[in-house]
Coordinates of C-alpha atoms in Angstrom, one line a residue:
M1 CA 15.4 -29.1 -2.0
R2 CA 12.5 -27.9 -0.8
S3 CA 11.3 -31.4 -1.2
D4 CA 13.6 -32.3 1.7
A5 CA 10.9 -31.4 3.7
V6 CA 8.8 -34.7 2.8
R7 CA 11.4 -36.9 1.5
T8 CA 14.8 -36.6 3.6
G9 CA 15.4 -37.9 6.8
M10 CA 13.8 -40.7 9.6
Q11 CA 11.3 -37.9 10.6
Q12 CA 10.2 -38.5 7.1
A13 CA 9.7 -42.1 6.8
P14 CA 6.0 -41.8 7.1
H15 CA 6.2 -38.9 4.3
R16 CA 8.1 -41.5 2.3
S17 CA 5.7 -44.2 2.8
L18 CA 3.3 -42.4 1.1
F19 CA 5.2 -41.8 -2.1
R20 CA 5.9 -45.3 -2.2
A21 CA 2.4 -45.8 -2.2
L22 CA 2.3 -43.9 -4.9
G23 CA 4.5 -46.2 -6.9
M24 CA 8.2 -43.9 -6.3
T25 CA 11.0 -46.2 -5.9
D26 CA 14.2 -45.1 -4.1
E27 CA 15.9 -43.3 -6.8
E28 CA 13.2 -41.3 -7.9
M29 CA 12.8 -39.9 -4.3
K30 CA 16.5 -39.2 -5.1
K31 CA 15.1 -36.4 -7.8
P32 CA 14.2 -32.7 -7.5
L33 CA 10.3 -32.8 -7.3
I34 CA 8.3 -31.3 -9.7
G35 CA 4.8 -30.3 -10.1
I36 CA 3.5 -30.2 -13.4
V37 CA 0.3 -28.4 -13.0
S38 CA -2.8 -29.5 -15.4
S39 CA -5.5 -27.9 -16.3
Y40 CA -6.8 -30.5 -18.9
N41 CA -10.3 -30.9 -18.9
E42 CA -13.0 -32.1 -21.3
I43 CA -15.3 -29.3 -21.5
V44 CA -12.6 -26.3 -22.7
P45 CA -11.7 -27.1 -26.0
G46 CA -8.7 -25.2 -25.3
H47 CA -8.2 -27.7 -23.0
M48 CA -9.1 -30.9 -24.4
N49 CA -5.0 -31.1 -25.5
L50 CA -3.6 -30.5 -22.7
D51 CA -3.0 -34.5 -21.8
K52 CA -0.8 -34.7 -24.8
I53 CA 0.8 -31.0 -23.4
T54 CA 1.3 -32.2 -20.3
E55 CA 2.7 -36.1 -21.5
A56 CA 5.3 -33.8 -23.5
V57 CA 6.2 -32.1 -19.9
R58 CA 7.0 -35.3 -17.9
L59 CA 9.0 -36.4 -20.7
G60 CA 10.7 -33.4 -20.8
V61 CA 11.5 -33.0 -17.0
A62 CA 12.2 -37.3 -16.3
E63 CA 14.8 -36.3 -19.7
A64 CA 16.4 -33.0 -17.7
G65 CA 16.2 -35.6 -14.5
G66 CA 13.5 -34.7 -12.7
M67 CA 10.7 -36.6 -10.5
P68 CA 7.4 -35.1 -12.3
V69 CA 4.1 -35.2 -10.5
V70 CA 0.8 -34.2 -12.3
V71 CA -1.7 -32.1 -10.4
P72 CA -5.3 -30.7 -11.6
A73 CA -5.9 -26.9 -11.6
I74 CA -9.8 -25.6 -13.1
A75 CA -10.4 -23.7 -15.8
V76 CA -14.3 -22.4 -17.5
C77 CA -15.0 -21.9 -21.2
D78 CA -15.9 -18.3 -21.4
G79 CA -17.9 -18.9 -24.9
I80 CA -20.2 -22.1 -23.3
A81 CA -20.4 -20.0 -19.8
M82 CA -21.1 -16.7 -22.4
G83 CA -24.6 -15.4 -21.7
H84 CA -26.2 -17.3 -18.8
I85 CA -25.5 -17.3 -14.9
G86 CA -21.9 -19.4 -16.3
M87 CA -20.4 -15.9 -16.9
K88 CA -20.7 -15.2 -12.7
Y89 CA -18.1 -18.3 -12.5
S90 CA -15.8 -17.1 -15.1
L91 CA -13.3 -14.0 -13.3
V92 CA -13.4 -15.3 -10.4
T93 CA -11.7 -18.9 -10.9
R94 CA -8.4 -17.0 -11.4
D95 CA -8.9 -16.8 -7.8
L96 CA -9.7 -20.1 -7.3
I97 CA -7.1 -21.5 -9.1
A98 CA -4.2 -19.8 -8.0
D99 CA -5.6 -20.5 -4.4
S100 CA -5.8 -23.9 -5.0
T101 CA -2.3 -24.2 -7.1
E102 CA -0.3 -22.2 -3.9
C103 CA -1.7 -24.2 -1.7
L104 CA -1.1 -27.5 -3.9
A105 CA 2.5 -26.2 -4.3
L106 CA 3.4 -25.7 -0.8
A107 CA 1.3 -28.8 0.8
H108 CA 3.6 -31.2 -1.1
Q109 CA 6.6 -28.9 -1.1
F110 CA 6.9 -29.0 -5.0
D111 CA 10.8 -28.0 -6.1
A112 CA 9.8 -26.6 -9.6
L113 CA 6.8 -26.4 -10.9
V114 CA 6.0 -26.3 -14.9
M115 CA 2.3 -25.0 -15.2
I116 CA 0.2 -25.3 -18.5
P117 CA -2.9 -23.4 -19.0
N118 CA -4.5 -21.9 -22.1
C119 CA -7.7 -20.2 -21.1
D120 CA -9.0 -16.9 -20.1
K121 CA -8.4 -17.2 -16.7
N122 CA -6.4 -20.1 -16.0
V123 CA -3.4 -17.9 -17.4
P124 CA -3.8 -15.3 -15.0
G125 CA -4.9 -17.6 -12.4
L126 CA -1.6 -20.0 -12.3
L127 CA 0.9 -16.5 -13.3
M128 CA -0.6 -15.2 -10.1
A129 CA 0.5 -18.5 -8.5
A130 CA 3.6 -18.5 -9.6
A131 CA 4.1 -14.6 -7.8
R132 CA 2.9 -15.8 -4.6
I133 CA 4.4 -19.3 -4.3
N134 CA 8.1 -18.2 -6.0
V135 CA 10.2 -21.2 -6.9
P136 CA 11.5 -21.9 -10.0
T137 CA 8.4 -22.0 -13.0
V138 CA 8.0 -21.8 -16.6
F139 CA 4.6 -21.9 -17.9
V140 CA 3.7 -23.9 -21.7
S141 CA 0.0 -23.1 -23.3
G142 CA -2.2 -25.2 -25.1
G143 CA -1.9 -23.3 -28.0
P144 CA -4.8 -21.4 -30.8
M145 CA -7.2 -23.6 -32.1
L146 CA -6.8 -22.7 -36.2
A147 CA -9.5 -20.7 -37.6
G148 CA -12.3 -21.9 -39.7
H149 CA -13.1 -21.0 -43.6
I150 CA -16.2 -19.9 -45.0
N151 CA -16.3 -19.4 -48.4
K152 CA -13.0 -19.2 -48.4
C153 CA -12.6 -16.5 -45.5
K154 CA -10.8 -17.3 -42.4
K155 CA -13.2 -16.8 -39.6
S156 CA -13.3 -17.5 -35.9
L157 CA -15.7 -17.7 -32.6
S158 CA -16.9 -13.7 -33.0
S159 CA -18.1 -15.1 -36.4
I160 CA -21.0 -16.6 -35.0
F161 CA -21.5 -14.8 -32.1
E162 CA -22.3 -12.1 -34.7
A163 CA -24.1 -14.1 -36.7
V164 CA -26.8 -14.4 -33.9
G165 CA -27.4 -11.0 -34.7
S166 CA -27.7 -11.0 -38.0
Y167 CA -29.9 -13.9 -37.8
A168 CA -32.2 -11.3 -35.3
A169 CA -31.9 -8.6 -38.2
G170 CA -33.6 -10.7 -40.9
K171 CA -29.9 -10.4 -42.6
M172 CA -29.0 -15.1 -42.3
T173 CA -30.7 -17.7 -42.6
E174 CA -30.7 -20.4 -40.1
E175 CA -29.2 -22.4 -42.7
E176 CA -26.8 -19.7 -42.8
V177 CA -25.7 -19.9 -39.6
Q178 CA -25.7 -23.1 -39.1
V179 CA -22.9 -23.5 -41.7
Y180 CA -20.8 -21.0 -39.4
E181 CA -21.9 -22.8 -36.3
E182 CA -19.9 -26.1 -37.6
K183 CA -16.9 -24.8 -39.3
V184 CA -15.7 -21.5 -37.5
C185 CA -13.9 -23.5 -34.7
P186 CA -12.2 -26.7 -36.4
T187 CA -9.4 -27.6 -33.9
C188 CA -9.4 -26.9 -29.6
G189 CA -7.2 -24.8 -29.1
S190 CA -7.9 -21.4 -27.2
C191 CA -10.2 -19.8 -29.6
S192 CA -7.9 -18.3 -33.0
G193 CA -8.2 -14.6 -32.7
M194 CA -6.2 -12.3 -30.6
Y195 CA -8.6 -12.9 -28.0
T196 CA -8.4 -13.2 -23.8
A197 CA -6.5 -16.4 -24.2
N198 CA -4.4 -16.0 -26.7
S199 CA -3.5 -12.5 -25.1
M200 CA -2.8 -14.3 -22.0
N201 CA -0.8 -16.7 -23.5
C202 CA 1.3 -14.1 -25.3
L203 CA 2.1 -11.9 -22.3
T204 CA 3.7 -14.7 -20.7
E205 CA 6.2 -14.9 -23.2
V206 CA 6.7 -11.3 -22.9
L207 CA 7.2 -11.4 -18.9
G208 CA 9.6 -13.7 -20.2
M209 CA 7.6 -16.7 -18.1
G210 CA 6.7 -18.8 -21.5
L211 CA 9.6 -20.2 -23.9
R212 CA 9.4 -19.0 -27.7
G213 CA 6.4 -19.9 -29.4
N214 CA 4.3 -19.9 -26.1
G215 CA 1.8 -17.7 -27.6
T216 CA 1.8 -18.5 -31.2
I217 CA 2.2 -22.2 -32.3
P218 CA -1.3 -23.6 -33.0
A219 CA -2.3 -26.5 -30.4
V220 CA -2.5 -29.2 -33.9
Y221 CA 1.4 -28.5 -34.5
S222 CA 3.9 -31.3 -33.7
A223 CA 6.2 -27.9 -32.5
R224 CA 3.5 -27.5 -29.7
I225 CA 4.6 -30.8 -28.3
R226 CA 8.1 -30.6 -28.8
L227 CA 7.9 -26.7 -27.3
A228 CA 6.1 -29.3 -24.2
K229 CA 9.0 -31.5 -23.8
K230 CA 11.6 -28.2 -23.6
A231 CA 9.4 -26.4 -21.5
G232 CA 10.1 -29.7 -19.1
M233 CA 14.0 -29.7 -19.6
Q234 CA 13.9 -26.0 -19.2
V235 CA 12.6 -26.4 -16.1
M236 CA 15.6 -28.3 -15.3
E237 CA 17.5 -25.8 -16.0
C238 CA 15.8 -22.6 -14.0
L239 CA 16.1 -25.4 -10.6
K240 CA 19.5 -25.1 -10.9
A241 CA 20.2 -21.6 -11.6
D242 CA 17.1 -20.5 -8.7
L243 CA 16.0 -18.3 -11.5
R244 CA 12.5 -18.2 -10.0
P245 CA 9.4 -16.4 -11.1
R246 CA 9.9 -13.2 -9.0
D247 CA 13.4 -13.0 -10.6
I248 CA 12.3 -12.4 -13.6
M249 CA 8.7 -10.9 -13.2
T250 CA 10.3 -7.9 -12.3
K251 CA 8.7 -4.2 -12.8
E252 CA 10.2 -3.6 -16.0
A253 CA 8.8 -6.9 -17.4
F254 CA 5.5 -5.7 -16.9
L255 CA 5.9 -2.4 -19.0
N256 CA 7.1 -4.5 -21.2
A257 CA 3.9 -6.5 -21.2
L258 CA 1.9 -3.7 -21.2
T259 CA 3.9 -1.8 -24.2
M260 CA 3.1 -5.4 -26.4
D261 CA -0.6 -5.2 -25.4
M262 CA -0.8 -1.4 -26.7
A263 CA 1.4 -3.8 -29.9
L264 CA -0.2 -6.1 -30.3
G265 CA -3.9 -5.0 -29.5
C266 CA -4.6 -7.6 -27.1
S267 CA -8.2 -7.9 -25.0
T268 CA -9.1 -5.3 -22.4
N269 CA -9.1 -8.2 -20.2
S270 CA -5.3 -7.9 -19.8
M271 CA -6.4 -4.4 -18.0
L272 CA -7.7 -7.4 -15.0
H273 CA -5.3 -9.6 -15.6
L274 CA -2.3 -7.7 -15.5
P275 CA -2.5 -5.7 -12.2
A276 CA -3.7 -8.8 -10.4
I277 CA 0.1 -10.6 -11.5
A278 CA 1.6 -7.1 -10.3
H279 CA 0.1 -7.1 -7.1
E280 CA 1.5 -10.7 -6.4
A281 CA 4.5 -9.8 -7.8
G282 CA 4.8 -6.9 -5.3
F283 CA 4.0 -3.9 -7.3
D284 CA 1.3 -1.6 -8.2
F285 CA -0.2 -1.2 -11.5
R286 CA -1.9 1.7 -12.6
P287 CA -4.4 1.4 -15.4
E288 CA -3.4 5.1 -16.6
L289 CA -0.4 3.7 -17.5
A290 CA -1.7 1.8 -20.6
N291 CA -2.1 5.6 -21.8
E292 CA 1.2 7.0 -21.5
L293 CA 2.5 3.6 -23.4
S294 CA -0.2 3.9 -25.7
E295 CA 0.7 7.0 -26.8
K296 CA 4.3 6.5 -27.9
T297 CA 3.6 2.7 -28.9
P298 CA 2.5 2.1 -32.4
N299 CA -0.4 -0.5 -33.1
L300 CA 1.6 -3.2 -35.3
C301 CA -1.0 -6.4 -35.3
H302 CA -5.0 -6.4 -36.4
L303 CA -5.5 -9.5 -36.1
A304 CA -9.2 -11.1 -34.9
P305 CA -11.7 -8.9 -34.3
A306 CA -10.1 -6.4 -34.5
G307 CA -8.7 -7.4 -38.2
P308 CA -8.4 -9.8 -40.8
H309 CA -5.6 -12.1 -39.1
Y310 CA -5.3 -14.8 -36.7
M311 CA -2.7 -16.3 -34.2
E312 CA -1.6 -19.2 -37.1
E313 CA -0.5 -16.2 -38.9
L314 CA 1.2 -14.1 -36.5
D315 CA 3.3 -17.3 -35.7
E316 CA 4.0 -17.6 -39.5
A317 CA 5.3 -14.3 -39.6
G318 CA 7.8 -15.0 -36.5
G319 CA 5.7 -14.6 -33.4
I320 CA 5.8 -12.8 -29.7
Y321 CA 9.6 -12.1 -30.5
A322 CA 9.2 -10.5 -33.9
V323 CA 7.1 -8.0 -32.6
M324 CA 9.1 -7.5 -29.7
K325 CA 12.3 -6.8 -31.7
E326 CA 10.4 -4.1 -33.6
L327 CA 9.8 -2.0 -30.6
A328 CA 13.3 -2.6 -29.0
D329 CA 15.0 -1.0 -31.8
I330 CA 13.3 1.7 -31.3
G331 CA 13.4 1.8 -27.4
L332 CA 10.4 0.6 -26.6
I333 CA 11.5 -2.6 -24.7
H334 CA 13.5 -3.1 -21.6
T335 CA 16.0 -5.6 -23.1
D336 CA 18.0 -7.1 -19.8
C337 CA 15.0 -8.5 -18.4
M338 CA 15.7 -12.3 -17.1
T339 CA 13.6 -15.1 -18.4
V340 CA 12.6 -18.2 -18.1
T341 CA 15.0 -19.2 -21.2
G342 CA 18.4 -18.4 -18.5
K343 CA 18.8 -15.1 -21.3
T344 CA 18.1 -11.6 -21.2
V345 CA 14.7 -10.0 -23.3
G346 CA 17.2 -9.0 -25.9
E347 CA 19.7 -12.2 -25.7
N348 CA 16.1 -13.8 -27.2
I349 CA 14.9 -11.7 -29.4
A350 CA 18.4 -10.7 -31.0
D351 CA 18.1 -13.1 -34.3
A352 CA 13.9 -12.0 -34.2
V353 CA 12.9 -11.8 -37.9
N354 CA 9.2 -10.2 -38.4
L355 CA 8.6 -12.5 -41.6
D356 CA 5.6 -10.5 -42.6
P357 CA 5.5 -6.6 -43.1
E358 CA 1.0 -6.8 -43.2
I359 CA 0.2 -8.6 -40.1
I360 CA 3.6 -7.6 -38.0
R361 CA 3.2 -4.1 -39.4
P362 CA 6.7 -2.4 -39.2
V363 CA 7.0 0.1 -36.8
G364 CA 6.9 2.9 -39.6
N365 CA 3.9 1.4 -40.8
P366 CA 1.5 1.2 -38.3
Y367 CA -2.0 0.2 -37.9
S368 CA -1.7 3.8 -36.1
K369 CA 0.8 5.4 -34.4
T370 CA -1.0 4.7 -30.5
G371 CA -1.5 1.8 -29.0
G372 CA -4.2 -0.4 -28.8
I373 CA -6.2 -0.3 -25.0
A374 CA -7.3 2.9 -24.0
V375 CA -8.4 4.1 -20.7
L376 CA -11.0 6.5 -20.3
K377 CA -12.1 8.5 -17.4
G378 CA -14.1 11.9 -16.6
N379 CA -17.9 11.9 -14.1
L380 CA -19.2 8.9 -15.7
A381 CA -16.1 7.0 -14.3
P382 CA -14.3 8.7 -12.2
N383 CA -11.8 5.8 -11.2
T384 CA -11.1 4.5 -15.4
A385 CA -12.8 2.9 -18.3
V386 CA -10.8 0.4 -21.2
V387 CA -11.7 0.3 -24.2
K388 CA -9.9 -1.8 -27.1
R389 CA -9.3 1.0 -28.7
S390 CA -7.9 -0.6 -31.9
A391 CA -11.1 -2.5 -32.7
V392 CA -13.5 0.6 -33.0
L393 CA -14.4 1.7 -36.1
P394 CA -13.0 5.7 -36.8
E395 CA -16.4 6.8 -36.8
M396 CA -16.9 5.6 -33.8
M397 CA -13.9 7.2 -31.9
V398 CA -15.6 10.2 -30.7
H399 CA -19.4 10.1 -30.4
E400 CA -22.6 11.5 -28.4
G401 CA -26.0 9.9 -28.3
P402 CA -28.7 9.3 -25.5
A403 CA -28.2 6.7 -22.9
R404 CA -30.4 3.3 -22.9
V405 CA -29.8 2.1 -19.6
F406 CA -30.2 -2.1 -18.8
D407 CA -30.0 -2.9 -15.4
C408 CA -28.8 -6.5 -16.3
E409 CA -27.3 -7.9 -19.8
E410 CA -30.3 -10.0 -20.3
D411 CA -32.9 -7.0 -20.5
A412 CA -30.0 -5.1 -23.3
I413 CA -30.2 -8.8 -25.4
A414 CA -33.7 -8.5 -25.7
A415 CA -33.6 -5.1 -26.6
I416 CA -31.0 -4.9 -29.1
K417 CA -32.5 -8.0 -30.8
G418 CA -36.0 -6.5 -30.0
G419 CA -35.3 -3.8 -32.6
K420 CA -35.4 -1.3 -29.8
I421 CA -32.1 0.1 -30.2
H422 CA -31.2 2.8 -32.5
E423 CA -28.8 4.5 -34.5
G424 CA -27.2 7.0 -32.2
D425 CA -28.0 5.2 -28.8
V426 CA -25.2 4.9 -25.9
V427 CA -26.1 1.1 -24.3
V428 CA -25.6 1.0 -21.0
I429 CA -25.5 -2.2 -18.5
R430 CA -24.9 -1.7 -14.8
Y431 CA -24.6 -3.9 -12.4
E432 CA -23.0 -6.1 -14.2
G433 CA -18.9 -5.4 -11.8
P434 CA -17.2 -7.6 -9.8
K435 CA -19.6 -6.8 -7.2
G436 CA -22.6 -5.7 -8.8
G437 CA -22.9 -9.6 -11.3
P438 CA -21.4 -10.4 -9.0
G439 CA -18.3 -12.1 -11.1
M440 CA -18.1 -9.3 -13.9
R441 CA -19.8 -10.5 -16.6
E442 CA -18.3 -10.8 -20.1
M443 CA -20.6 -8.7 -23.0
L444 CA -20.1 -10.7 -25.9
N445 CA -23.7 -11.5 -27.0
P446 CA -24.9 -7.6 -26.6
T447 CA -21.4 -6.8 -28.9
S448 CA -22.1 -9.4 -31.0
A449 CA -25.6 -9.0 -31.6
I450 CA -25.0 -4.8 -32.2
A451 CA -22.2 -5.8 -34.9
G452 CA -24.4 -8.8 -36.6
M453 CA -27.1 -6.2 -36.7
G454 CA -25.4 -3.8 -38.3
L455 CA -25.5 -0.7 -35.5
D456 CA -21.7 -1.0 -34.5
K457 CA -21.2 2.1 -36.9
T458 CA -23.4 4.0 -34.6
V459 CA -24.5 2.5 -31.6
A460 CA -21.9 2.2 -28.4
L461 CA -21.9 0.6 -25.2
I462 CA -21.1 1.0 -21.5
T463 CA -20.9 -1.0 -18.5
D464 CA -19.3 -2.1 -15.3
G465 CA -18.2 -5.3 -16.5
R466 CA -16.2 -6.5 -19.1
F467 CA -16.0 -7.6 -22.8
S468 CA -14.8 -11.0 -24.4
G469 CA -11.2 -10.8 -26.1
A470 CA -13.7 -11.4 -28.9
S471 CA -16.0 -8.0 -29.1
R472 CA -15.2 -5.2 -31.3
G473 CA -16.5 -1.8 -31.7
A474 CA -17.2 1.1 -29.2
S475 CA -17.4 -1.2 -26.3
I476 CA -16.4 0.5 -23.0
G477 CA -16.3 -1.7 -20.6
H478 CA -14.2 -1.9 -16.6
V479 CA -16.3 1.6 -15.8
S480 CA -15.2 2.4 -12.3
P481 CA -16.8 3.1 -10.1
E482 CA -19.4 0.5 -10.6
A483 CA -23.0 0.7 -9.8
A484 CA -23.2 -1.2 -6.7
V485 CA -21.1 0.6 -5.0
G486 CA -22.9 3.5 -6.1
G487 CA -20.6 5.0 -8.6
P488 CA -21.9 7.7 -11.6
I489 CA -23.0 4.3 -13.8
A490 CA -26.1 3.9 -11.2
L491 CA -26.7 7.5 -11.7
V492 CA -27.2 7.2 -15.5
K493 CA -31.0 7.5 -16.4
E494 CA -32.9 6.8 -19.7
G495 CA -32.1 9.8 -22.5
D496 CA -28.8 11.2 -20.5
I497 CA -26.8 12.3 -23.2
I498 CA -23.1 10.7 -22.6
S499 CA -20.4 11.8 -24.5
I500 CA -17.5 9.3 -26.0
N501 CA -14.3 10.7 -27.0
I502 CA -11.3 7.9 -27.1
P503 CA -8.5 10.3 -28.5
E504 CA -8.7 12.7 -25.5
Y505 CA -9.3 9.6 -23.2
R506 CA -12.7 11.2 -21.6
L507 CA -15.9 10.1 -20.9
E508 CA -18.7 12.4 -19.2
L509 CA -22.1 12.1 -18.8
K510 CA -23.6 15.4 -19.8
V511 CA -26.0 16.6 -16.4
S512 CA -24.6 18.9 -14.1
D513 CA -22.7 18.3 -11.0
E514 CA -26.0 19.2 -8.9
E515 CA -27.8 17.3 -10.9
L516 CA -26.0 14.0 -10.0
A517 CA -25.6 14.9 -6.3
E518 CA -29.6 15.0 -5.6
R519 CA -29.3 11.7 -7.7
K520 CA -27.0 9.8 -5.5
A521 CA -28.6 11.0 -2.1
A522 CA -31.6 9.5 -3.2
W523 CA -30.0 6.2 -4.2
V524 CA -30.5 3.1 -2.8
P525 CA -28.2 0.2 -3.4
R526 CA -29.5 -3.0 -4.9
K527 CA -30.4 -5.8 -3.0
P528 CA -27.3 -8.6 -3.8
N529 CA -28.1 -10.7 -6.0
V530 CA -26.3 -13.7 -4.9
T531 CA -26.5 -14.4 -1.3
T532 CA -25.1 -18.0 -1.2
G533 CA -21.9 -20.1 -2.2
Y534 CA -18.8 -18.7 -3.6
L535 CA -20.4 -15.6 -5.4
K536 CA -21.7 -14.6 -2.1
R537 CA -18.0 -14.9 -0.5
Y538 CA -16.5 -13.4 -3.8
A539 CA -18.4 -10.3 -4.3
H540 CA -18.2 -9.7 -0.2
L541 CA -14.1 -9.1 -0.4
V542 CA -13.5 -8.0 -4.1
T543 CA -12.3 -4.7 -5.2
S544 CA -12.9 -3.1 -8.0
A545 CA -11.5 -2.9 -11.5
D546 CA -9.2 -0.6 -11.8
S547 CA -7.1 -2.1 -9.3
G548 CA -7.7 -6.1 -11.3
A549 CA -10.2 -7.1 -9.0
I550 CA -8.1 -8.2 -6.7
L551 CA -9.4 -9.7 -3.3
K552 CA -9.4 -8.1 -0.3
V553 CA -10.0 -9.4 3.6
E554 CA -10.6 -7.7 5.9
G555 CA -7.6 -6.0 7.8
G556 CA -5.9 -5.4 4.4
E557 CA -5.4 -7.5 0.9
E558 CA -5.2 -10.8 -0.1

């Protein structure tokens, strides 16, 4: 066992003395050492129940003959971090989580790992670490929040953000907003729609790194505790079989994940995280793959914010396996991929049944014949830009209008709430990319303000930043190259006409090549927003959004 390096032989007597200081017995020191990476904390609603998940995993590991040892991982609540400097510290934690977990796991020579994440950057960070460390690993998330209820209608976190926009437009009273504030987030768990956290927990299940129900069983259900116990037991089976993350997260597994991304209508953040995880697993992941798969993958689910359904309903309808079965039946899923169950995808989903054809549309009656995400290109985004087209209203799939240009999120929000954005406008928010932010902030505040003020049918938003999975509308992010490195988005002027054509995957600035060349020659790089601390180091090392915002060191990639 790997842990022999710290527990076996005379040379390891000093190491064993430290294990004894932990209260470990001779019998326990002979068992496989299983690291339980717990993201429990008391600031993230999606993580406040992870102490119970962690204890259940501990019991499962011990029941199956392992020695469980709990170690920590950090997490940021994107909702609490939204709209201020805190959001600069969200995406950047993904790499901190991967790095610190690698350090913990290899320094202590764990034989296997159980990862317990739940929220936005925490899930991909631990998936990156799993691929990097490559010891037998099973994931079990904390589970999604139940939807809130207002006037017999289900609501979620995005509802309160949009309510604030409605209040600014004079469409809601302060008392009505207060009701939303109190009721939209009724339980612990990752926010109840197909936002980034739930997207990544579902895709973890698709990748084969989590057990059935990992993405959909609600946080408050006892089934989640049982799932955690099973995860603890199953990691011991993976250890016996020497089944490792890189045996599971193959190229075909990533293709399955991207295909399911299209069918589920996941957050656009998946287009940052899947490339970063694939990079750690040793694969190149081109964003353009999204369009290739989208053309043949029907969109089967419309969960909030794209539609009226929530994670608890997806779970009741059969969960991720039921959606995979729909796609597998028309040959869109690689069914021979291995999973942490010790079985292939095909074996896992063989008995899956779609129990609600409205929540999970059959492939013969999809919401749309193409997938939920589109990657756009054009002279405004020579590399790529990303949009969750399943959350775009039909009338905004093709749009042309004048640019309203802002060099930070705060200025854009002030203009939107101040009534300075009008029908037909294209709001451009730049210098918010991985380097320019730094940290590539999410733009839920401006998109929610636009929606709440009733402008989502006529106004588009384009940014080199990114969007919360809770954003909806013609919200186009990840514009690459970003403004901070002189990308064309830095050259847009107030009033320039921007053309958006999502069905044709085009994003164009109606300015001649000659004019753009003149603007580029006159462009002066902005001084860095941050000159100290971790963000300074991150801005120096981070790559473009189209490569997954991975980190590079001098002489090559991290």
